[in-house]
mmCIF file of C-alpha atoms and ligand atoms in Angstrom:
data_model
loop_
_atom_site.group_PDB
_atom_site.id
_atom_site.type_symbol
_atom_site.label_atom_id
_atom_site.label_comp_id
_atom_site.label_asym_id
_atom_site.label_seq_id
_atom_site.Cartn_x
_atom_site.Cartn_y
_atom_site.Cartn_z
ATOM 1 C CA MET A 110 -92.655 -152.664 4.679
ATOM 2 C CA SER A 111 -89.980 -154.939 5.962
ATOM 3 C CA LYS A 112 -86.424 -154.731 7.143
ATOM 4 C CA ASP A 113 -85.461 -156.950 4.237
ATOM 5 C CA ILE A 114 -85.951 -154.091 1.781
ATOM 6 C CA LEU A 115 -83.502 -151.986 3.764
ATOM 7 C CA GLU A 116 -81.014 -154.852 3.924
ATOM 8 C CA LYS A 117 -81.312 -155.286 0.149
ATOM 9 C CA ILE A 118 -80.741 -151.563 -0.401
ATOM 10 C CA LYS A 119 -77.664 -151.702 1.827
ATOM 11 C CA SER A 120 -76.176 -154.712 0.083
ATOM 12 C CA ASP A 121 -76.895 -153.190 -3.368
ATOM 13 C CA PHE A 122 -75.151 -150.047 -2.199
ATOM 14 C CA GLU A 123 -72.093 -151.970 -0.943
ATOM 15 C CA LYS A 124 -71.929 -153.865 -4.229
ATOM 16 C CA GLY A 125 -72.199 -150.618 -6.142
ATOM 17 C CA LEU A 126 -69.395 -149.129 -4.040
ATOM 18 C CA GLN A 127 -67.076 -152.007 -4.848
ATOM 19 C CA GLU A 128 -67.771 -151.752 -8.553
ATOM 20 C CA ALA A 129 -67.267 -147.965 -8.598
ATOM 21 C CA GLY A 130 -63.840 -148.132 -6.919
ATOM 22 C CA ASN A 131 -62.229 -144.661 -7.172
ATOM 23 C CA ASP A 132 -64.256 -143.611 -10.199
ATOM 24 C CA LEU A 133 -65.870 -140.322 -9.208
ATOM 25 C CA GLY A 134 -68.316 -140.533 -12.127
ATOM 26 C CA LYS A 135 -69.625 -143.894 -10.978
ATOM 27 C CA LEU A 136 -69.828 -142.718 -7.376
ATOM 28 C CA GLU A 137 -71.975 -139.808 -8.513
ATOM 29 C CA GLU A 138 -74.268 -142.305 -10.237
ATOM 30 C CA LEU A 139 -74.491 -144.167 -6.914
ATOM 31 C CA ARG A 140 -75.370 -140.949 -5.117
ATOM 32 C CA ILE A 141 -78.238 -140.336 -7.500
ATOM 33 C CA LYS A 142 -79.387 -143.927 -7.267
ATOM 34 C CA PHE A 143 -79.385 -144.147 -3.464
ATOM 35 C CA LEU A 144 -79.739 -140.604 -2.150
ATOM 36 C CA SER A 145 -81.676 -138.512 -4.694
ATOM 37 C CA ARG A 146 -85.303 -137.537 -4.040
ATOM 38 C CA LYS A 147 -86.557 -140.227 -6.390
ATOM 39 C CA SER A 148 -84.325 -142.944 -4.925
ATOM 40 C CA GLU A 149 -85.930 -146.027 -3.488
ATOM 41 C CA LEU A 150 -84.663 -145.147 -0.015
ATOM 42 C CA ASN A 151 -86.213 -141.687 -0.064
ATOM 43 C CA GLN A 152 -89.489 -143.076 -1.348
ATOM 44 C CA LEU A 153 -89.499 -145.467 1.619
ATOM 45 C CA LEU A 154 -88.817 -142.628 4.031
ATOM 46 C CA LYS A 155 -91.669 -140.632 2.519
ATOM 47 C CA GLY A 156 -94.044 -143.555 3.101
ATOM 48 C CA ILE A 157 -93.248 -143.766 6.827
ATOM 49 C CA LYS A 158 -95.905 -141.219 7.646
ATOM 50 C CA ASP A 159 -98.572 -143.674 6.482
ATOM 51 C CA LEU A 160 -97.417 -146.474 8.793
ATOM 52 C CA SER A 161 -98.917 -147.384 12.127
ATOM 53 C CA SER A 162 -97.185 -145.839 15.104
ATOM 54 C CA GLU A 163 -95.762 -149.266 15.992
ATOM 55 C CA GLU A 164 -94.278 -149.724 12.541
ATOM 56 C CA LYS A 165 -93.154 -146.086 12.422
ATOM 57 C CA LYS A 166 -91.142 -146.637 15.551
ATOM 58 C CA GLU A 167 -89.378 -149.741 14.341
ATOM 59 C CA PHE A 168 -89.047 -149.169 10.614
ATOM 60 C CA GLY A 169 -88.754 -145.386 10.611
ATOM 61 C CA SER A 170 -85.631 -145.206 12.717
ATOM 62 C CA LEU A 171 -84.054 -148.096 10.820
ATOM 63 C CA ALA A 172 -84.733 -146.457 7.450
ATOM 64 C CA ASN A 173 -83.314 -143.149 8.674
ATOM 65 C CA GLN A 174 -80.256 -144.903 10.021
ATOM 66 C CA THR A 175 -79.751 -146.697 6.692
ATOM 67 C CA ARG A 176 -79.965 -143.416 4.799
ATOM 68 C CA LYS A 177 -77.488 -141.793 7.129
ATOM 69 C CA GLU A 178 -75.050 -144.689 6.786
ATOM 70 C CA VAL A 179 -75.260 -144.648 2.973
ATOM 71 C CA GLU A 180 -74.894 -140.900 2.861
ATOM 72 C CA THR A 181 -71.908 -140.726 5.265
ATOM 73 C CA LYS A 182 -70.063 -143.574 3.622
ATOM 74 C CA LEU A 183 -70.585 -142.290 0.097
ATOM 75 C CA MET A 184 -69.867 -138.617 0.745
ATOM 76 C CA ASP A 185 -66.785 -139.371 2.875
ATOM 77 C CA LEU A 186 -65.420 -141.595 0.136
ATOM 78 C CA ILE A 187 -66.048 -138.978 -2.566
ATOM 79 C CA GLU A 188 -64.300 -136.316 -0.479
ATOM 80 C CA GLU A 189 -61.315 -138.549 0.233
ATOM 81 C CA ILE A 190 -60.860 -139.428 -3.447
ATOM 82 C CA GLN A 191 -61.180 -135.766 -4.410
ATOM 83 C CA GLN A 192 -58.496 -134.743 -1.882
ATOM 84 C CA ARG A 193 -56.165 -137.470 -3.086
ATOM 85 C CA LYS A 194 -56.582 -136.298 -6.671
ATOM 86 C CA ASP A 195 -55.836 -132.696 -5.662
ATOM 87 C CA LEU A 196 -52.701 -133.815 -3.856
ATOM 88 C CA GLU A 197 -51.518 -135.810 -6.846
ATOM 89 C CA LYS A 198 -51.921 -132.716 -9.014
ATOM 90 C CA ASP A 199 -49.655 -130.641 -6.717
ATOM 91 C CA TRP A 200 -47.211 -133.441 -6.023
ATOM 92 C CA ILE A 201 -43.549 -132.519 -6.121
ATOM 93 C CA ASP A 202 -40.842 -135.117 -6.490
ATOM 94 C CA VAL A 203 -38.239 -133.765 -4.090
ATOM 95 C CA THR A 204 -35.758 -136.408 -5.224
ATOM 96 C CA ALA A 205 -35.908 -135.380 -8.898
ATOM 97 C CA PRO A 206 -32.705 -133.702 -10.180
ATOM 98 C CA GLY A 207 -33.001 -129.896 -10.319
ATOM 99 C CA LYS A 208 -33.535 -128.073 -13.592
ATOM 100 C CA LYS A 209 -30.369 -126.268 -14.710
ATOM 101 C CA GLU A 210 -30.899 -122.545 -15.259
ATOM 102 C CA ALA A 211 -29.960 -121.491 -18.771
ATOM 103 C CA ILE A 212 -27.038 -119.116 -18.200
ATOM 104 C CA GLY A 213 -24.874 -117.326 -20.724
ATOM 105 C CA HIS A 214 -21.186 -117.790 -21.318
ATOM 106 C CA LEU A 215 -18.239 -115.637 -22.229
ATOM 107 C CA ASN A 216 -18.262 -114.210 -25.724
ATOM 108 C CA LEU A 217 -15.593 -115.613 -28.046
ATOM 109 C CA LEU A 218 -13.774 -112.261 -28.001
ATOM 110 C CA SER A 219 -13.525 -112.239 -24.205
ATOM 111 C CA LYS A 220 -12.247 -115.817 -24.274
ATOM 112 C CA VAL A 221 -9.593 -114.970 -26.844
ATOM 113 C CA GLN A 222 -8.579 -111.853 -24.911
ATOM 114 C CA ARG A 223 -8.132 -113.932 -21.743
ATOM 115 C CA GLU A 224 -6.123 -116.507 -23.679
ATOM 116 C CA ILE A 225 -3.829 -113.741 -24.931
ATOM 117 C CA GLU A 226 -3.462 -112.355 -21.416
ATOM 118 C CA ASP A 227 -2.624 -115.815 -20.037
ATOM 119 C CA ILE A 228 0.130 -116.371 -22.612
ATOM 120 C CA PHE A 229 1.719 -112.996 -21.921
ATOM 121 C CA THR A 230 1.418 -113.383 -18.167
ATOM 122 C CA SER A 231 3.271 -116.702 -18.495
ATOM 123 C CA MET A 232 6.058 -114.737 -20.226
ATOM 124 C CA SER A 233 6.191 -112.296 -17.246
ATOM 125 C CA PHE A 234 4.292 -109.487 -18.956
ATOM 126 C CA GLU A 235 2.128 -107.153 -16.907
ATOM 127 C CA ILE A 236 -1.477 -106.448 -18.025
ATOM 128 C CA ALA A 237 -2.358 -102.733 -17.940
ATOM 129 C CA ASP A 238 -5.340 -100.616 -18.844
ATOM 130 C CA GLY A 239 -5.884 -97.339 -20.695
ATOM 131 C CA PRO A 240 -8.919 -95.030 -21.047
ATOM 132 C CA GLU A 241 -11.298 -95.406 -23.992
ATOM 133 C CA ILE A 242 -12.201 -91.710 -23.844
ATOM 134 C CA GLU A 243 -8.956 -89.924 -24.470
ATOM 135 C CA ASN A 244 -7.522 -86.489 -25.178
ATOM 136 C CA GLU A 245 -5.620 -85.594 -28.318
ATOM 137 C CA TRP A 246 -2.289 -85.617 -26.533
ATOM 138 C CA TYR A 247 -2.108 -89.282 -25.578
ATOM 139 C CA ASN A 248 -3.858 -90.597 -28.697
ATOM 140 C CA PHE A 249 -1.881 -88.470 -31.180
ATOM 141 C CA ASP A 250 0.537 -85.702 -30.127
ATOM 142 C CA ALA A 251 2.514 -87.705 -27.556
ATOM 143 C CA LEU A 252 2.939 -90.395 -30.209
ATOM 144 C CA ASN A 253 4.639 -87.989 -32.578
ATOM 145 C CA ILE A 254 1.463 -87.247 -34.554
ATOM 146 C CA PRO A 255 1.028 -83.470 -34.222
ATOM 147 C CA LYS A 256 -2.085 -81.576 -35.322
ATOM 148 C CA ASN A 257 -2.421 -81.150 -39.077
ATOM 149 C CA HIS A 258 0.101 -83.956 -39.649
ATOM 150 C CA PRO A 259 -1.130 -86.088 -42.579
ATOM 151 C CA ALA A 260 -0.479 -89.245 -40.514
ATOM 152 C CA ARG A 261 -3.593 -88.437 -38.482
ATOM 153 C CA ASP A 262 -5.567 -89.506 -41.538
ATOM 154 C CA LEU A 263 -4.428 -93.079 -40.850
ATOM 155 C CA TRP A 264 -6.854 -93.093 -37.939
ATOM 156 C CA ASP A 265 -10.354 -91.862 -38.833
ATOM 157 C CA THR A 266 -11.494 -90.473 -35.547
ATOM 158 C CA PHE A 267 -14.777 -90.242 -33.631
ATOM 159 C CA TRP A 268 -14.513 -86.875 -31.892
ATOM 160 C CA ILE A 269 -16.542 -86.137 -28.760
ATOM 161 C CA LYS A 270 -18.565 -82.904 -28.874
ATOM 162 C CA ASN A 271 -17.749 -81.671 -25.371
ATOM 163 C CA LYS A 272 -14.246 -80.784 -24.216
ATOM 164 C CA ASN A 273 -12.958 -81.818 -20.803
ATOM 165 C CA LYS A 274 -12.550 -79.458 -17.813
ATOM 166 C CA LYS A 275 -9.096 -78.421 -19.038
ATOM 167 C CA GLY A 276 -10.628 -77.380 -22.395
ATOM 168 C CA GLU A 277 -8.962 -80.296 -24.244
ATOM 169 C CA LYS A 278 -10.615 -81.903 -27.236
ATOM 170 C CA LEU A 279 -11.740 -85.480 -26.539
ATOM 171 C CA LEU A 280 -12.112 -88.542 -28.736
ATOM 172 C CA VAL A 281 -12.701 -92.259 -28.379
ATOM 173 C CA ARG A 282 -9.274 -93.793 -28.757
ATOM 174 C CA THR A 283 -8.408 -94.935 -32.254
ATOM 175 C CA HIS A 284 -5.867 -97.452 -30.982
ATOM 176 C CA THR A 285 -4.567 -98.928 -27.739
ATOM 177 C CA SER A 286 -1.286 -97.089 -28.403
ATOM 178 C CA ASN A 287 -2.819 -94.248 -26.347
ATOM 179 C CA ALA A 288 -1.716 -96.260 -23.295
ATOM 180 C CA GLN A 289 1.992 -96.147 -24.220
ATOM 181 C CA VAL A 290 2.911 -92.719 -22.838
ATOM 182 C CA ARG A 291 0.393 -93.007 -19.989
ATOM 183 C CA TYR A 292 2.114 -96.196 -18.840
ATOM 184 C CA MET A 293 5.643 -94.868 -19.316
ATOM 185 C CA GLU A 294 4.868 -91.745 -17.274
ATOM 186 C CA LYS A 295 4.218 -93.998 -14.305
ATOM 187 C CA HIS A 296 6.866 -96.702 -14.819
ATOM 188 C CA LYS A 297 10.629 -96.684 -15.248
ATOM 189 C CA PRO A 298 12.212 -99.311 -17.578
ATOM 190 C CA PRO A 299 12.847 -102.160 -17.777
ATOM 191 C CA PHE A 300 9.271 -103.393 -18.182
ATOM 192 C CA GLN A 301 7.126 -105.483 -20.478
ATOM 193 C CA VAL A 302 3.420 -104.863 -20.588
ATOM 194 C CA ILE A 303 0.366 -105.522 -22.731
ATOM 195 C CA VAL A 304 -2.738 -103.334 -22.877
ATOM 196 C CA PRO A 305 -5.809 -105.081 -24.278
ATOM 197 C CA GLY A 306 -8.953 -103.059 -24.962
ATOM 198 C CA LYS A 307 -11.429 -101.470 -27.330
ATOM 199 C CA ALA A 308 -10.612 -99.035 -30.101
ATOM 200 C CA TYR A 309 -12.920 -97.053 -32.386
ATOM 201 C CA ARG A 310 -12.630 -95.765 -35.920
ATOM 202 C CA TYR A 311 -14.940 -93.704 -38.067
ATOM 203 C CA GLU A 312 -14.789 -96.020 -41.027
ATOM 204 C CA ALA A 313 -17.056 -98.139 -43.211
ATOM 205 C CA THR A 314 -17.481 -101.701 -42.056
ATOM 206 C CA ASP A 315 -16.808 -104.794 -44.119
ATOM 207 C CA ALA A 316 -15.908 -108.424 -43.446
ATOM 208 C CA HIS A 317 -12.555 -107.365 -41.931
ATOM 209 C CA HIS A 318 -13.307 -103.890 -40.529
ATOM 210 C CA GLU A 319 -15.537 -102.732 -37.684
ATOM 211 C CA HIS A 320 -16.023 -99.221 -36.276
ATOM 212 C CA SER A 321 -15.561 -100.719 -32.774
ATOM 213 C CA PHE A 322 -12.998 -103.450 -32.365
ATOM 214 C CA CYS A 323 -10.387 -104.746 -29.952
ATOM 215 C CA GLN A 324 -6.641 -104.477 -30.042
ATOM 216 C CA PHE A 325 -3.860 -105.282 -27.720
ATOM 217 C CA GLU A 326 -0.777 -103.201 -27.419
ATOM 218 C CA ALA A 327 2.526 -104.680 -26.335
ATOM 219 C CA LEU A 328 5.358 -102.513 -25.050
ATOM 220 C CA VAL A 329 8.795 -103.773 -24.037
ATOM 221 C CA VAL A 330 11.378 -101.217 -22.941
ATOM 222 C CA GLY A 331 14.878 -101.645 -21.523
ATOM 223 C CA ASP A 332 18.517 -100.773 -22.077
ATOM 224 C CA SER A 333 19.172 -103.011 -25.045
ATOM 225 C CA VAL A 334 15.875 -104.243 -26.473
ATOM 226 C CA SER A 335 16.111 -105.136 -30.157
ATOM 227 C CA VAL A 336 13.993 -106.273 -33.098
ATOM 228 C CA ALA A 337 15.403 -109.768 -32.512
ATOM 229 C CA ASN A 338 13.795 -109.791 -29.016
ATOM 230 C CA PHE A 339 10.535 -108.726 -30.563
ATOM 231 C CA LYS A 340 10.628 -111.471 -33.190
ATOM 232 C CA SER A 341 11.284 -114.191 -30.643
ATOM 233 C CA ILE A 342 8.524 -112.998 -28.277
ATOM 234 C CA ALA A 343 6.077 -112.744 -31.189
ATOM 235 C CA GLN A 344 7.042 -116.212 -32.411
ATOM 236 C CA GLU A 345 6.552 -117.594 -28.903
ATOM 237 C CA PHE A 346 3.183 -115.894 -28.529
ATOM 238 C CA PHE A 347 1.737 -116.986 -31.866
ATOM 239 C CA SER A 348 2.935 -120.572 -31.483
ATOM 240 C CA ALA A 349 1.318 -120.769 -28.021
ATOM 241 C CA PHE A 350 -1.873 -119.113 -29.278
ATOM 242 C CA PHE A 351 -2.332 -121.354 -32.312
ATOM 243 C CA GLY A 352 -0.801 -124.453 -30.719
ATOM 244 C CA GLU A 353 1.616 -125.014 -33.606
ATOM 245 C CA LYS A 354 4.762 -123.422 -35.005
ATOM 246 C CA ILE A 355 3.881 -120.201 -36.815
ATOM 247 C CA GLU A 356 6.177 -118.436 -39.253
ATOM 248 C CA ILE A 357 6.293 -114.655 -38.958
ATOM 249 C CA ARG A 358 7.389 -111.985 -41.396
ATOM 250 C CA LEU A 359 8.085 -108.276 -41.018
ATOM 251 C CA ARG A 360 7.512 -105.855 -43.869
ATOM 252 C CA PRO A 361 8.713 -102.251 -43.783
ATOM 253 C CA SER A 362 5.898 -99.825 -42.975
ATOM 254 C CA TYR A 363 5.293 -96.424 -41.413
ATOM 255 C CA PHE A 364 3.986 -95.398 -37.993
ATOM 256 C CA PRO A 365 4.988 -92.014 -36.532
ATOM 257 C CA PHE A 366 5.597 -93.552 -33.114
ATOM 258 C CA THR A 367 7.980 -96.309 -34.222
ATOM 259 C CA GLU A 368 11.255 -96.154 -36.105
ATOM 260 C CA PRO A 369 11.801 -98.434 -37.932
ATOM 261 C CA SER A 370 8.183 -99.562 -38.385
ATOM 262 C CA PHE A 371 6.858 -102.847 -39.728
ATOM 263 C CA GLU A 372 3.714 -104.593 -40.771
ATOM 264 C CA PHE A 373 3.595 -107.946 -39.080
ATOM 265 C CA ASP A 374 2.405 -111.046 -41.009
ATOM 266 C CA ILE A 375 1.997 -114.652 -39.929
ATOM 267 C CA SER A 376 1.957 -117.696 -42.185
ATOM 268 C CA CYS A 377 -1.621 -118.443 -43.263
ATOM 269 C CA LYS A 378 -3.181 -121.026 -40.979
ATOM 270 C CA VAL A 379 -5.761 -122.034 -43.552
ATOM 271 C CA CYS A 380 -3.385 -123.094 -46.341
ATOM 272 C CA GLN A 381 -0.172 -123.485 -44.280
ATOM 273 C CA GLY A 382 1.499 -120.785 -46.372
ATOM 274 C CA LYS A 383 0.695 -122.337 -49.773
ATOM 275 C CA GLY A 384 -1.762 -119.597 -50.813
ATOM 276 C CA CYS A 385 -5.572 -119.529 -50.612
ATOM 277 C CA PRO A 386 -8.467 -117.020 -50.837
ATOM 278 C CA THR A 387 -8.206 -116.172 -47.091
ATOM 279 C CA CYS A 388 -4.643 -114.895 -47.475
ATOM 280 C CA GLY A 389 -5.217 -113.460 -50.961
ATOM 281 C CA HIS A 390 -3.026 -116.292 -52.331
ATOM 282 C CA THR A 391 0.087 -114.808 -50.678
ATOM 283 C CA GLY A 392 0.508 -117.448 -47.959
ATOM 284 C CA TRP A 393 0.705 -114.622 -45.366
ATOM 285 C CA LEU A 394 -1.865 -112.857 -43.174
ATOM 286 C CA GLU A 395 -1.543 -109.331 -41.840
ATOM 287 C CA MET A 396 -1.807 -109.203 -38.051
ATOM 288 C CA GLY A 397 -0.863 -105.668 -37.047
ATOM 289 C CA GLY A 398 1.709 -102.957 -36.862
ATOM 290 C CA CYS A 399 4.895 -102.856 -34.840
ATOM 291 C CA GLY A 400 8.321 -101.297 -34.581
ATOM 292 C CA MET A 401 11.062 -99.913 -32.360
ATOM 293 C CA VAL A 402 9.700 -97.138 -30.136
ATOM 294 C CA ASN A 403 10.531 -93.719 -31.589
ATOM 295 C CA GLN A 404 12.802 -91.731 -29.238
ATOM 296 C CA ARG A 405 10.341 -88.838 -29.515
ATOM 297 C CA VAL A 406 7.743 -90.986 -27.740
ATOM 298 C CA PHE A 407 10.207 -91.624 -24.917
ATOM 299 C CA GLU A 408 10.691 -87.863 -24.722
ATOM 300 C CA SER A 409 6.898 -87.359 -24.481
ATOM 301 C CA ALA A 410 6.944 -89.700 -21.492
ATOM 302 C CA GLY A 411 9.735 -87.680 -19.858
ATOM 303 C CA TYR A 412 12.502 -90.226 -20.472
ATOM 304 C CA GLU A 413 15.986 -89.072 -21.335
ATOM 305 C CA LYS A 414 16.552 -89.231 -25.107
ATOM 306 C CA ASN A 415 18.525 -92.257 -26.383
ATOM 307 C CA LYS A 416 18.729 -93.784 -22.900
ATOM 308 C CA TYR A 417 16.321 -96.640 -23.617
ATOM 309 C CA GLN A 418 15.301 -98.898 -26.460
ATOM 310 C CA GLY A 419 11.981 -100.601 -26.856
ATOM 311 C CA PHE A 420 9.527 -102.150 -29.230
ATOM 312 C CA ALA A 421 5.774 -101.844 -29.489
ATOM 313 C CA TRP A 422 3.053 -103.558 -31.405
ATOM 314 C CA GLY A 423 -0.715 -103.252 -31.844
ATOM 315 C CA PHE A 424 -2.662 -106.291 -33.040
ATOM 316 C CA GLY A 425 -6.369 -106.759 -33.682
ATOM 317 C CA ILE A 426 -7.996 -109.284 -31.331
ATOM 318 C CA GLU A 427 -10.928 -109.994 -33.694
ATOM 319 C CA ARG A 428 -8.481 -110.850 -36.456
ATOM 320 C CA LEU A 429 -6.760 -113.385 -34.202
ATOM 321 C CA ALA A 430 -10.094 -114.865 -33.117
ATOM 322 C CA MET A 431 -11.251 -115.036 -36.745
ATOM 323 C CA MET A 432 -8.186 -116.932 -37.762
ATOM 324 C CA LYS A 433 -8.185 -119.356 -34.885
ATOM 325 C CA HIS A 434 -11.911 -120.130 -35.076
ATOM 326 C CA GLN A 435 -12.490 -119.739 -38.815
ATOM 327 C CA VAL A 436 -14.866 -116.776 -38.509
ATOM 328 C CA GLY A 437 -15.344 -115.353 -41.978
ATOM 329 C CA ASP A 438 -16.891 -111.974 -41.087
ATOM 330 C CA ILE A 439 -15.826 -109.650 -38.258
ATOM 331 C CA ARG A 440 -19.379 -108.257 -38.006
ATOM 332 C CA ASN A 441 -20.558 -111.559 -36.502
ATOM 333 C CA PHE A 442 -18.931 -110.715 -33.170
ATOM 334 C CA ARG A 443 -21.300 -107.872 -32.341
ATOM 335 C CA SER A 444 -24.320 -108.992 -34.342
ATOM 336 C CA GLY A 445 -26.021 -110.384 -31.240
ATOM 337 C CA ASP A 446 -26.895 -113.438 -33.344
ATOM 338 C CA LEU A 447 -27.229 -116.268 -30.827
ATOM 339 C CA ARG A 448 -26.634 -118.892 -33.520
ATOM 340 C CA PHE A 449 -23.129 -117.466 -33.860
ATOM 341 C CA ILE A 450 -22.511 -116.803 -30.155
ATOM 342 C CA ARG A 451 -23.558 -120.292 -29.038
ATOM 343 C CA GLN A 452 -20.992 -121.980 -31.261
ATOM 344 C CA PHE A 453 -18.131 -120.983 -29.004
HETATM 345 C C1 FA5 B 20 -2.334 -99.297 -35.208
HETATM 346 O O1 FA5 B 20 -3.467 -99.150 -34.698
HETATM 347 C C2 FA5 B 20 -1.105 -99.024 -34.434
HETATM 348 N N1 FA5 B 20 -1.430 -98.372 -33.212
HETATM 349 C C3 FA5 B 20 -0.376 -100.333 -34.206
HETATM 350 C C4 FA5 B 20 1.025 -100.187 -33.677
HETATM 351 C C5 FA5 B 20 1.244 -100.226 -32.317
HETATM 352 C C6 FA5 B 20 2.095 -99.959 -34.562
HETATM 353 C C7 FA5 B 20 2.534 -100.083 -31.817
HETATM 354 C C8 FA5 B 20 3.349 -99.807 -34.062
HETATM 355 C C9 FA5 B 20 3.586 -99.885 -32.727
HETATM 356 P P1 FA5 B 20 -3.255 -100.278 -37.433
HETATM 357 O O2 FA5 B 20 -4.160 -99.156 -37.758
HETATM 358 O O3 FA5 B 20 -2.582 -100.946 -38.567
HETATM 359 O O4 FA5 B 20 -2.124 -99.827 -36.406
HETATM 360 O O5 FA5 B 20 -4.092 -101.372 -36.611
HETATM 361 C C10 FA5 B 20 -3.463 -102.478 -36.047
HETATM 362 C C11 FA5 B 20 -4.333 -103.712 -36.166
HETATM 363 O O6 FA5 B 20 -5.611 -103.432 -35.581
HETATM 364 C C12 FA5 B 20 -4.671 -104.098 -37.611
HETATM 365 O O7 FA5 B 20 -3.669 -104.840 -38.198
HETATM 366 C C13 FA5 B 20 -5.914 -104.925 -37.402
HETATM 367 O O8 FA5 B 20 -5.597 -106.196 -36.905
HETATM 368 C C14 FA5 B 20 -6.594 -104.146 -36.296
HETATM 369 N N2 FA5 B 20 -7.559 -103.176 -36.869
HETATM 370 C C15 FA5 B 20 -7.335 -101.960 -37.333
HETATM 371 N N3 FA5 B 20 -8.450 -101.373 -37.791
HETATM 372 C C16 FA5 B 20 -9.431 -102.263 -37.614
HETATM 373 C C17 FA5 B 20 -10.841 -102.276 -37.874
HETATM 374 N N4 FA5 B 20 -11.488 -101.229 -38.389
HETATM 375 N N5 FA5 B 20 -11.531 -103.373 -37.554
HETATM 376 C C18 FA5 B 20 -10.910 -104.444 -37.011
HETATM 377 N N6 FA5 B 20 -9.605 -104.504 -36.731
HETATM 378 C C19 FA5 B 20 -8.867 -103.431 -37.030
#
């Protein structure tokens, strides 16, 4: 045996290392070639026992040292490459822009309601609230709709099974007009207020009717409020809401709490008043009911009869949203269909 064999093994190993680079597969091949039981180096080590004691001394320690060197170098390199690979796997780019969380947005109806509130606030109106669970008095009787009066049939009602502590029958309000007397009991004229909110009716649904929908009530009361004031405020509101001049029209109608009463139409936005399927070829679209506040309602609120004049209206918020955003079916609003919701 000679040292040359060991030198050759070492230089073969170094060459092999260079060729393998960072390739763990090739390094494993090197391990088998130079360190396995059948490797040339191990065979040499096995043969040491047959050498003379002189040779054992010289060659044995050199062979062992060579094996140790090969083993340390190779195993350290494998471990280092493995650690680097693990780090690369878990690497986080702290400079990368953050991922935006997918968050929701306001429903079209809420947006439209806020738009309405903004326009009225800019005209010095107050925004007030009324309860959705109501007693018969504020929803009907106080508005000049006594029990057994046929006008109650205009509002198909969801009654609540349980009465309140005072033994009064309860319902979910059929219109935001329930807030009229509640507000007047707490405020003295002059005032101008709107009450946006939900209303409920026990009726079949179709493209223009829902059992749960939104209205907003407007109430303006003072010493000399007239239909002319109402028309100009309505004109102002609709022009601001649609961003263009809107024609309005009043048709005689009937509501127990207003006298005279009107149906309120606006010129059709789709055909500019020429006539189309949306407006039933009339050129006009029905927006809601309105009228001069009936003196009996003022009496319900505790006001002196004939002391004040006022007008009130109740418009559907879905109908306004439908017209402004070309929504063909009112049922889309509460369908939960994200394809619809995400459009706005
Ligand atoms: C009323 O509810 C009266 N309280 C309005 C009023 C207030 C008149 C103050 C006079 C003075 P009406 O039932 O017509 O009236 O409803 C008013 C508007 O609410 C309708 O024109 C429509 O825009 C909307 N609306 C009514 N029922 C539904 C429904 N089922 N689904 C969607 N919108 C509806």
